[in-house]
Amino acid sequence: MARIESSSLPNGLPLHRVELPTRSTTILVAFDAGARTERPEENGMAHFLEHLVFKGGQKYDDYRKVNQTAETMGAVLNAYTSHDLVAFHITCRAEVAAEAIDLLTDFVGRPKIDAEELDRERGVVIQEIARSNDQPSVIAEHLIDRAAFGDHPLGRPVLGPEEHLRDTFTRDGILAFRRRQWVGSRGGAFIVGNVDHLPEDNELAELFGRFPSISANGGSEPAPPFAPTTLVEQRESAQSHLRMSYRPSIDPRAPAERAALAVYSTLLGGSMGSRLFDEIREQRGLAYSVYALDHSFADVPILQLSAGLESGKCVEAFTRMREIVDELRTEGPSEEEVERARAYAAGRRVLAFENTNAVARHAAQQTVVFGQDIDPDKAIEALDAVTYEQVVEVGRGISEQLSVACVGPHDQAEFS
């Protein structure tokens, strides 16, 4: 069982300690400052800022000191930006947790954002965007976001467009975005794993106090109404990348309903025993990759089906995948399917939570996005508690309409 202690630091940043019986410790700091919080002209700024802080802070004042200090303590240092949030994390052996906190809070809490490094990093992120645009599967992900959410921030790519990196982003604009969105009350610090070697409380407060105390003056737009759209990027290729996006009718802020959606998406396409994998791949041989996944933003849930397949089989696969969702809506799953999917979803969560970084990421999502309980054991219990009736209800509530995105030698009429 995890032992959890939560407190609020003087700068408004919540601090959560999640004690687990491990030899490692993960320290993660997250803010409600993902791509969803960007204004149109800022698209890509949250991710670019994530890159820039790694160039150094006050104590570790260049990228070499940051990287080499982490390596010297045998730690793994990284970050991620999603539509939901931005997070920075370091995982280390427990004995060097104090040094890891010192490093992370220095360059993330008080970064230099050097103008020369900013210009140099533009080219790196432009290359990252170019690499993404060379991958049809990534293009399909961008298309389905736009098809599902239009010009809303949830419909824009996290990396943003190349022209923003080249022409728009200034140091002043980036600092203004940080002041607006990196707010303690809309973030959290998480220490997960072995907590036997942490500094005293007053030293912890001083280290995490490197994040400035800022009043909340930003936010994000509410999710738009569902307006199903089909988008196709035509490419003369032998392979196609298909994405289908539905809106479930669950309340995304209800943990039990999110758990039921997770079990539903598992039996639909989350395992080798799922309906999509069994029929689309094994029985019909229509796709080499086919799966379903669910995600809940703060105010809207999504169910996405994905396939990578031979172009000549794309429309047949699309038709049958849509029929499978319709069948689950009208006929429901079998009790055996639900039982197997529930066990698989919960077991997969148990295995994931053997990793302190996974627990820290879960805790950040829970508290920063939803403002809810971060206990990993309760997340597993929620999946174990899902009933057959709840999964049937989820299936009935999946929208009949859907957004579609495809990259390949097709046109929109094929997916009507």
Short mmCIF file of C-alpha atoms in Angstrom, two decimals:
data_model
loop_
_atom_site.label_atom_id
_atom_site.label_comp_id
_atom_site.label_asym_id
_atom_site.label_seq_id
_atom_site.Cartn_x
_atom_site.Cartn_y
_atom_site.Cartn_z
CA MET A 1 0.00 0.00 0.00
CA ALA A 2 1.21 3.49 -0.82
CA ARG A 3 1.60 5.93 2.05
CA ILE A 4 0.74 9.46 0.92
CA GLU A 5 1.43 12.81 2.55
CA SER A 6 0.25 16.03 0.91
CA SER A 7 0.93 19.62 1.89
CA SER A 8 0.98 23.08 0.34
CA LEU A 9 4.19 25.06 0.11
CA PRO A 10 4.34 28.83 0.81
CA ASN A 11 4.50 29.57 -2.94
CA GLY A 12 1.18 27.76 -3.46
CA LEU A 13 2.70 24.63 -5.00
CA PRO A 14 1.17 21.41 -3.62
CA LEU A 15 3.75 18.82 -2.57
CA HIS A 16 2.78 15.13 -2.56
CA ARG A 17 4.93 12.34 -1.14
CA VAL A 18 3.95 8.85 -2.28
CA GLU A 19 5.99 6.29 -0.36
CA LEU A 20 6.45 2.93 -2.08
CA PRO A 21 8.73 -0.03 -1.22
CA THR A 22 11.37 0.63 -3.89
CA ARG A 23 15.07 1.44 -4.16
CA SER A 24 14.41 4.37 -6.49
CA THR A 25 12.77 7.78 -6.24
CA THR A 26 11.05 9.86 -8.90
CA ILE A 27 10.67 13.61 -8.51
CA LEU A 28 8.19 15.19 -10.90
CA VAL A 29 6.88 18.75 -11.18
CA ALA A 30 3.88 19.44 -13.43
CA PHE A 31 1.78 22.46 -14.38
CA ASP A 32 -1.52 23.07 -16.14
CA ALA A 33 0.48 24.62 -18.96
CA GLY A 34 0.16 22.20 -21.85
CA ALA A 35 -0.79 22.94 -25.44
CA ARG A 36 -4.43 23.36 -24.48
CA THR A 37 -3.60 26.59 -22.65
CA GLU A 38 -1.95 28.25 -25.67
CA ARG A 39 -3.47 31.11 -27.63
CA PRO A 40 -3.53 30.58 -31.42
CA GLU A 41 -0.33 32.53 -32.01
CA GLU A 42 1.36 30.58 -29.19
CA ASN A 43 0.77 27.08 -30.58
CA GLY A 44 3.95 25.11 -29.89
CA MET A 45 5.16 27.46 -27.15
CA ALA A 46 4.51 25.09 -24.23
CA HIS A 47 6.67 22.43 -25.86
CA PHE A 48 9.37 24.93 -26.87
CA LEU A 49 9.56 26.24 -23.30
CA GLU A 50 10.00 22.65 -22.09
CA HIS A 51 13.11 22.44 -24.27
CA LEU A 52 14.49 25.79 -23.19
CA VAL A 53 14.56 25.24 -19.44
CA PHE A 54 17.01 22.34 -19.91
CA LYS A 55 19.62 24.91 -20.99
CA GLY A 56 20.33 25.75 -17.36
CA GLY A 57 19.27 27.59 -14.24
CA GLN A 58 21.17 29.62 -11.63
CA LYS A 59 23.30 26.90 -10.02
CA TYR A 60 23.53 24.50 -12.96
CA ASP A 61 23.83 27.29 -15.47
CA ASP A 62 24.32 25.51 -18.78
CA TYR A 63 23.04 22.36 -20.44
CA ARG A 64 26.29 20.44 -19.86
CA LYS A 65 26.09 20.94 -16.10
CA VAL A 66 22.44 19.85 -16.11
CA ASN A 67 23.08 16.71 -18.14
CA GLN A 68 26.38 15.72 -16.58
CA THR A 69 25.11 16.26 -13.01
CA ALA A 70 22.19 13.91 -13.70
CA GLU A 71 24.49 11.30 -15.23
CA THR A 72 26.99 11.55 -12.37
CA MET A 73 24.26 10.65 -9.89
CA GLY A 74 23.07 7.81 -12.20
CA ALA A 75 19.71 9.48 -12.75
CA VAL A 76 17.35 9.58 -15.73
CA LEU A 77 16.17 13.11 -16.50
CA ASN A 78 13.37 13.98 -18.93
CA ALA A 79 10.18 15.97 -19.55
CA TYR A 80 7.00 15.86 -21.61
CA THR A 81 4.38 18.24 -22.93
CA SER A 82 0.86 17.10 -23.77
CA HIS A 83 -2.36 18.97 -24.42
CA ASP A 84 -3.10 18.49 -20.70
CA LEU A 85 0.09 19.59 -18.98
CA VAL A 86 3.85 20.07 -18.98
CA ALA A 87 5.97 17.96 -16.63
CA PHE A 88 9.64 17.58 -15.70
CA HIS A 89 10.93 14.50 -13.93
CA ILE A 90 14.05 12.79 -12.67
CA THR A 91 14.32 9.19 -11.45
CA CYS A 92 17.30 8.18 -9.35
CA ARG A 93 18.52 5.80 -6.69
CA ALA A 94 17.00 6.85 -3.38
CA GLU A 95 20.31 7.80 -1.79
CA VAL A 96 20.77 10.80 -4.14
CA ALA A 97 17.17 12.09 -3.99
CA ALA A 98 18.22 15.34 -2.30
CA GLU A 99 20.74 16.11 -5.05
CA ALA A 100 18.15 15.23 -7.70
CA ILE A 101 15.64 17.65 -6.19
CA ASP A 102 18.30 20.35 -6.08
CA LEU A 103 19.05 19.84 -9.79
CA LEU A 104 15.45 19.66 -10.98
CA THR A 105 14.17 22.63 -9.02
CA ASP A 106 17.13 24.77 -10.10
CA PHE A 107 16.83 24.60 -13.87
CA VAL A 108 13.02 24.16 -13.97
CA GLY A 109 12.19 26.57 -11.16
CA ARG A 110 14.59 29.35 -12.13
CA PRO A 111 15.65 28.82 -15.76
CA LYS A 112 17.80 31.38 -17.57
CA ILE A 113 15.93 31.24 -20.91
CA ASP A 114 19.06 32.58 -22.56
CA ALA A 115 18.39 34.47 -25.81
CA GLU A 116 21.30 32.84 -27.65
CA GLU A 117 20.27 29.34 -26.56
CA LEU A 118 16.69 30.16 -27.53
CA ASP A 119 17.71 30.90 -31.12
CA ARG A 120 19.87 27.78 -31.27
CA GLU A 121 17.07 25.57 -29.95
CA ARG A 122 14.64 26.86 -32.59
CA GLY A 123 16.50 24.81 -35.17
CA VAL A 124 16.34 21.67 -33.02
CA VAL A 125 12.56 21.88 -32.59
CA ILE A 126 12.09 22.70 -36.28
CA GLN A 127 13.92 19.46 -37.03
CA GLU A 128 11.63 17.66 -34.57
CA ILE A 129 8.59 19.05 -36.41
CA ALA A 130 10.07 18.02 -39.77
CA ARG A 131 10.69 14.50 -38.50
CA SER A 132 7.08 14.26 -37.33
CA ASN A 133 5.82 15.46 -40.70
CA ASP A 134 7.82 12.70 -42.38
CA GLN A 135 5.91 10.02 -40.44
CA PRO A 136 2.46 9.23 -41.87
CA SER A 137 1.29 7.75 -38.57
CA VAL A 138 2.06 11.04 -36.79
CA ILE A 139 0.30 13.03 -39.51
CA ALA A 140 -2.74 10.80 -38.97
CA GLU A 141 -2.70 11.68 -35.25
CA HIS A 142 -2.59 15.39 -36.06
CA LEU A 143 -5.43 14.99 -38.55
CA ILE A 144 -7.71 13.14 -36.14
CA ASP A 145 -7.20 15.78 -33.46
CA ARG A 146 -8.20 18.46 -35.96
CA ALA A 147 -11.14 16.39 -37.24
CA ALA A 148 -12.38 15.85 -33.67
CA PHE A 149 -11.79 19.37 -32.27
CA GLY A 150 -11.38 21.73 -35.23
CA ASP A 151 -9.41 24.90 -34.52
CA HIS A 152 -9.78 24.52 -30.76
CA PRO A 153 -6.42 24.12 -28.96
CA LEU A 154 -7.16 20.39 -28.51
CA GLY A 155 -7.20 20.16 -32.31
CA ARG A 156 -3.75 21.70 -32.75
CA PRO A 157 -0.47 19.75 -32.64
CA VAL A 158 1.55 20.03 -29.46
CA LEU A 159 4.70 20.82 -31.46
CA GLY A 160 2.99 23.69 -33.28
CA PRO A 161 3.76 24.88 -36.81
CA GLU A 162 7.29 25.51 -38.06
CA GLU A 163 6.53 29.17 -38.86
CA HIS A 164 5.87 29.91 -35.18
CA LEU A 165 9.36 28.68 -34.31
CA ARG A 166 10.94 30.62 -37.18
CA ASP A 167 9.04 33.90 -37.03
CA THR A 168 6.78 34.33 -34.01
CA PHE A 169 8.23 33.18 -30.69
CA THR A 170 10.18 35.81 -28.79
CA ARG A 171 11.88 35.55 -25.43
CA ASP A 172 9.44 38.09 -23.95
CA GLY A 173 6.46 36.12 -25.27
CA ILE A 174 7.81 32.85 -23.83
CA LEU A 175 8.42 34.43 -20.42
CA ALA A 176 4.91 35.91 -20.48
CA PHE A 177 3.44 32.47 -21.20
CA ARG A 178 5.42 31.00 -18.31
CA ARG A 179 4.27 33.73 -15.92
CA ARG A 180 0.68 33.20 -16.99
CA GLN A 181 0.55 29.39 -16.82
CA TRP A 182 3.26 28.05 -14.50
CA VAL A 183 1.21 28.78 -11.40
CA GLY A 184 1.71 26.79 -8.20
CA SER A 185 -2.00 26.48 -7.50
CA ARG A 186 -2.45 24.87 -10.93
CA GLY A 187 0.49 22.53 -10.58
CA GLY A 188 2.05 20.03 -8.27
CA ALA A 189 5.32 18.51 -7.08
CA PHE A 190 5.47 14.75 -6.58
CA ILE A 191 8.06 12.61 -4.80
CA VAL A 192 7.36 8.94 -5.45
CA GLY A 193 9.10 5.78 -4.24
CA ASN A 194 11.68 5.48 -1.49
CA VAL A 195 11.47 8.63 0.66
CA ASP A 196 13.99 7.63 3.32
CA HIS A 197 16.68 10.00 2.05
CA LEU A 198 14.74 13.21 1.54
CA PRO A 199 15.89 16.51 3.03
CA GLU A 200 14.13 17.93 6.07
CA ASP A 201 10.78 19.67 5.47
CA ASN A 202 12.24 23.18 5.71
CA GLU A 203 14.91 22.32 3.10
CA LEU A 204 12.30 20.76 0.82
CA ALA A 205 10.21 23.92 1.09
CA GLU A 206 13.26 26.01 0.22
CA LEU A 207 14.13 23.87 -2.83
CA PHE A 208 10.62 23.76 -4.24
CA GLY A 209 10.29 27.44 -3.28
CA ARG A 210 12.47 28.15 -6.31
CA PHE A 211 9.25 28.15 -8.29
CA PRO A 212 7.90 31.70 -8.08
CA SER A 213 4.67 32.52 -6.31
CA ILE A 214 2.39 33.71 -9.12
CA SER A 215 -1.32 34.54 -9.10
CA ALA A 216 -3.39 32.57 -11.57
CA ASN A 217 -4.16 34.72 -14.62
CA GLY A 218 -4.49 32.15 -17.41
CA GLY A 219 -6.58 29.14 -18.24
CA SER A 220 -7.92 27.12 -21.14
CA GLU A 221 -10.95 27.17 -23.43
CA PRO A 222 -13.80 24.73 -22.73
CA ALA A 223 -13.93 21.82 -25.14
CA PRO A 224 -16.10 22.53 -28.18
CA PRO A 225 -19.30 20.65 -29.09
CA PHE A 226 -18.69 17.54 -31.18
CA ALA A 227 -18.77 18.39 -34.89
CA PRO A 228 -17.71 15.18 -36.68
CA THR A 229 -15.43 15.76 -39.65
CA THR A 230 -13.52 13.59 -42.11
CA LEU A 231 -10.03 14.65 -43.15
CA VAL A 232 -7.83 12.82 -45.67
CA GLU A 233 -4.25 13.58 -46.64
CA GLN A 234 -3.73 11.91 -49.97
CA ARG A 235 -0.44 10.13 -50.44
CA GLU A 236 0.48 7.68 -53.16
CA SER A 237 1.54 4.81 -50.94
CA ALA A 238 0.84 1.13 -50.43
CA GLN A 239 0.05 1.71 -46.75
CA SER A 240 -2.68 3.74 -45.09
CA HIS A 241 -3.01 5.09 -41.56
CA LEU A 242 -6.61 5.24 -40.33
CA ARG A 243 -7.95 7.00 -37.24
CA MET A 244 -11.56 7.10 -35.96
CA SER A 245 -12.66 9.30 -33.04
CA TYR A 246 -15.90 8.91 -31.05
CA ARG A 247 -17.30 10.84 -28.10
CA PRO A 248 -18.34 8.69 -25.12
CA SER A 249 -21.14 10.06 -22.96
CA ILE A 250 -19.35 9.52 -19.63
CA ASP A 251 -18.59 12.29 -17.16
CA PRO A 252 -14.80 12.70 -17.50
CA ARG A 253 -14.55 13.92 -13.92
CA ALA A 254 -16.11 10.74 -12.47
CA PRO A 255 -13.36 8.19 -11.63
CA ALA A 256 -15.74 5.21 -11.80
CA GLU A 257 -16.94 6.23 -15.26
CA ARG A 258 -13.38 6.73 -16.50
CA ALA A 259 -12.55 3.25 -15.23
CA ALA A 260 -15.55 1.76 -17.03
CA LEU A 261 -14.48 3.47 -20.26
CA ALA A 262 -10.99 2.01 -19.82
CA VAL A 263 -12.43 -1.50 -19.54
CA TYR A 264 -14.67 -0.90 -22.57
CA SER A 265 -11.76 0.31 -24.73
CA THR A 266 -9.70 -2.69 -23.57
CA LEU A 267 -12.31 -5.22 -24.73
CA LEU A 268 -12.81 -3.24 -27.94
CA GLY A 269 -9.16 -2.93 -28.94
CA GLY A 270 -6.76 -2.87 -26.01
CA SER A 271 -5.39 -6.40 -26.06
CA MET A 272 -4.72 -9.40 -28.30
CA GLY A 273 -8.01 -10.86 -27.10
CA SER A 274 -9.99 -7.73 -28.02
CA ARG A 275 -12.66 -7.60 -30.72
CA LEU A 276 -10.67 -5.39 -33.06
CA PHE A 277 -7.47 -7.43 -32.83
CA ASP A 278 -9.26 -10.75 -33.10
CA GLU A 279 -11.46 -9.91 -36.06
CA ILE A 280 -9.62 -7.18 -38.00
CA ARG A 281 -6.16 -8.72 -37.69
CA GLU A 282 -6.52 -12.41 -36.89
CA GLN A 283 -9.72 -13.47 -38.64
CA ARG A 284 -9.75 -11.13 -41.63
CA GLY A 285 -6.08 -10.20 -41.98
CA LEU A 286 -7.02 -6.59 -42.77
CA ALA A 287 -4.40 -4.78 -40.67
CA TYR A 288 -0.99 -5.34 -39.15
CA SER A 289 -1.75 -2.83 -36.38
CA VAL A 290 -5.20 -2.18 -34.94
CA TYR A 291 -6.17 -0.93 -31.49
CA ALA A 292 -8.45 1.32 -29.45
CA LEU A 293 -7.57 3.76 -26.70
CA ASP A 294 -9.47 6.11 -24.42
CA HIS A 295 -8.47 9.44 -22.93
CA SER A 296 -10.26 11.91 -20.71
CA PHE A 297 -9.38 15.59 -20.76
CA ALA A 298 -10.72 17.68 -17.89
CA ASP A 299 -14.04 18.27 -19.64
CA VAL A 300 -14.32 15.83 -22.55
CA PRO A 301 -13.61 12.11 -23.08
CA ILE A 302 -12.57 10.52 -26.37
CA LEU A 303 -12.47 7.00 -27.78
CA GLN A 304 -10.05 6.53 -30.67
CA LEU A 305 -9.66 3.56 -32.99
CA SER A 306 -6.45 3.25 -35.03
CA ALA A 307 -5.18 0.99 -37.79
CA GLY A 308 -2.12 0.77 -40.00
CA LEU A 309 -2.80 -1.36 -43.03
CA GLU A 310 -2.51 -2.08 -46.73
CA SER A 311 -4.31 0.69 -48.62
CA GLY A 312 -6.49 -1.70 -50.59
CA LYS A 313 -7.97 -3.03 -47.34
CA CYS A 314 -8.51 0.32 -45.63
CA VAL A 315 -12.16 0.94 -46.49
CA GLU A 316 -13.18 -2.63 -45.65
CA ALA A 317 -11.40 -2.34 -42.29
CA PHE A 318 -13.01 1.05 -41.61
CA THR A 319 -16.47 -0.34 -42.35
CA ARG A 320 -16.03 -3.38 -40.13
CA MET A 321 -14.44 -1.39 -37.27
CA ARG A 322 -17.41 0.96 -37.30
CA GLU A 323 -19.79 -2.02 -37.31
CA ILE A 324 -18.07 -3.50 -34.27
CA VAL A 325 -18.63 -0.29 -32.29
CA ASP A 326 -22.27 -0.28 -33.46
CA GLU A 327 -22.70 -3.91 -32.36
CA LEU A 328 -21.34 -3.17 -28.91
CA ARG A 329 -23.75 -0.23 -28.72
CA THR A 330 -26.85 -2.26 -29.62
CA GLU A 331 -26.02 -5.79 -28.47
CA GLY A 332 -23.45 -5.20 -25.75
CA PRO A 333 -20.41 -7.30 -24.91
CA SER A 334 -20.51 -10.74 -23.32
CA GLU A 335 -19.95 -11.06 -19.59
CA GLU A 336 -16.83 -13.13 -20.31
CA GLU A 337 -15.41 -10.30 -22.45
CA VAL A 338 -15.94 -7.78 -19.67
CA GLU A 339 -14.43 -10.05 -17.04
CA ARG A 340 -11.34 -10.66 -19.16
CA ALA A 341 -10.94 -7.00 -20.12
CA ARG A 342 -11.36 -5.84 -16.53
CA ALA A 343 -8.68 -8.25 -15.33
CA TYR A 344 -6.33 -7.26 -18.15
CA ALA A 345 -6.82 -3.50 -17.63
CA ALA A 346 -6.26 -3.78 -13.88
CA GLY A 347 -3.30 -6.13 -14.28
CA ARG A 348 -1.68 -3.82 -16.80
CA ARG A 349 -2.09 -0.95 -14.34
CA VAL A 350 -0.51 -3.01 -11.54
CA LEU A 351 2.51 -3.78 -13.72
CA ALA A 352 2.84 -0.15 -14.81
CA PHE A 353 2.80 1.01 -11.20
CA GLU A 354 5.89 -1.07 -10.43
CA ASN A 355 7.64 1.94 -12.00
CA THR A 356 7.88 5.05 -9.80
CA ASN A 357 7.83 7.31 -12.86
CA ALA A 358 4.50 5.84 -13.98
CA VAL A 359 3.02 6.45 -10.53
CA ALA A 360 4.28 10.05 -10.60
CA ARG A 361 2.75 10.65 -14.03
CA HIS A 362 -0.55 9.19 -12.86
CA ALA A 363 -0.50 11.39 -9.77
CA ALA A 364 0.16 14.50 -11.88
CA GLN A 365 -2.71 13.70 -14.23
CA GLN A 366 -5.03 13.02 -11.33
CA THR A 367 -4.36 16.17 -9.36
CA VAL A 368 -3.38 18.77 -11.99
CA VAL A 369 -6.05 17.83 -14.56
CA PHE A 370 -8.85 16.52 -12.34
CA GLY A 371 -8.04 17.71 -8.82
CA GLN A 372 -8.63 14.18 -7.51
CA ASP A 373 -7.09 11.45 -5.37
CA ILE A 374 -3.58 10.44 -6.41
CA ASP A 375 -3.49 7.08 -4.59
CA PRO A 376 -2.31 4.46 -7.13
CA ASP A 377 -4.01 1.67 -5.19
CA LYS A 378 -7.38 3.38 -5.62
CA ALA A 379 -6.81 3.58 -9.38
CA ILE A 380 -6.38 -0.19 -9.47
CA GLU A 381 -9.37 -0.70 -7.18
CA ALA A 382 -11.52 1.43 -9.51
CA LEU A 383 -10.77 -0.91 -12.42
CA ASP A 384 -11.39 -4.02 -10.29
CA ALA A 385 -14.77 -2.57 -9.27
CA VAL A 386 -16.11 -2.01 -12.80
CA THR A 387 -19.32 -3.99 -13.40
CA TYR A 388 -20.74 -5.58 -16.50
CA GLU A 389 -23.67 -3.15 -16.41
CA GLN A 390 -21.33 -0.13 -16.35
CA VAL A 391 -19.47 -1.34 -19.44
CA VAL A 392 -22.74 -1.99 -21.27
CA GLU A 393 -23.80 1.56 -20.42
CA VAL A 394 -20.54 2.96 -21.75
CA GLY A 395 -21.03 1.06 -25.00
CA ARG A 396 -24.55 2.41 -25.40
CA GLY A 397 -23.29 5.95 -24.85
CA ILE A 398 -20.64 5.94 -27.57
CA SER A 399 -21.66 8.51 -30.18
CA GLU A 400 -23.13 7.15 -33.39
CA GLN A 401 -21.29 9.85 -35.32
CA LEU A 402 -17.52 9.90 -35.54
CA SER A 403 -14.61 11.89 -36.90
CA VAL A 404 -12.30 10.15 -39.36
CA ALA A 405 -8.74 10.85 -40.46
CA CYS A 406 -6.68 8.95 -42.98
CA VAL A 407 -3.29 9.28 -44.63
CA GLY A 408 -3.06 7.31 -47.86
CA PRO A 409 -4.37 7.05 -51.45
CA HIS A 410 -8.01 7.80 -50.56
CA ASP A 411 -10.63 10.52 -50.73
CA GLN A 412 -13.21 11.63 -48.19
CA ALA A 413 -16.14 9.97 -49.98
CA GLU A 414 -14.73 6.52 -49.17
CA PHE A 415 -15.40 7.12 -45.46
CA SER A 416 -18.92 8.51 -45.68
#
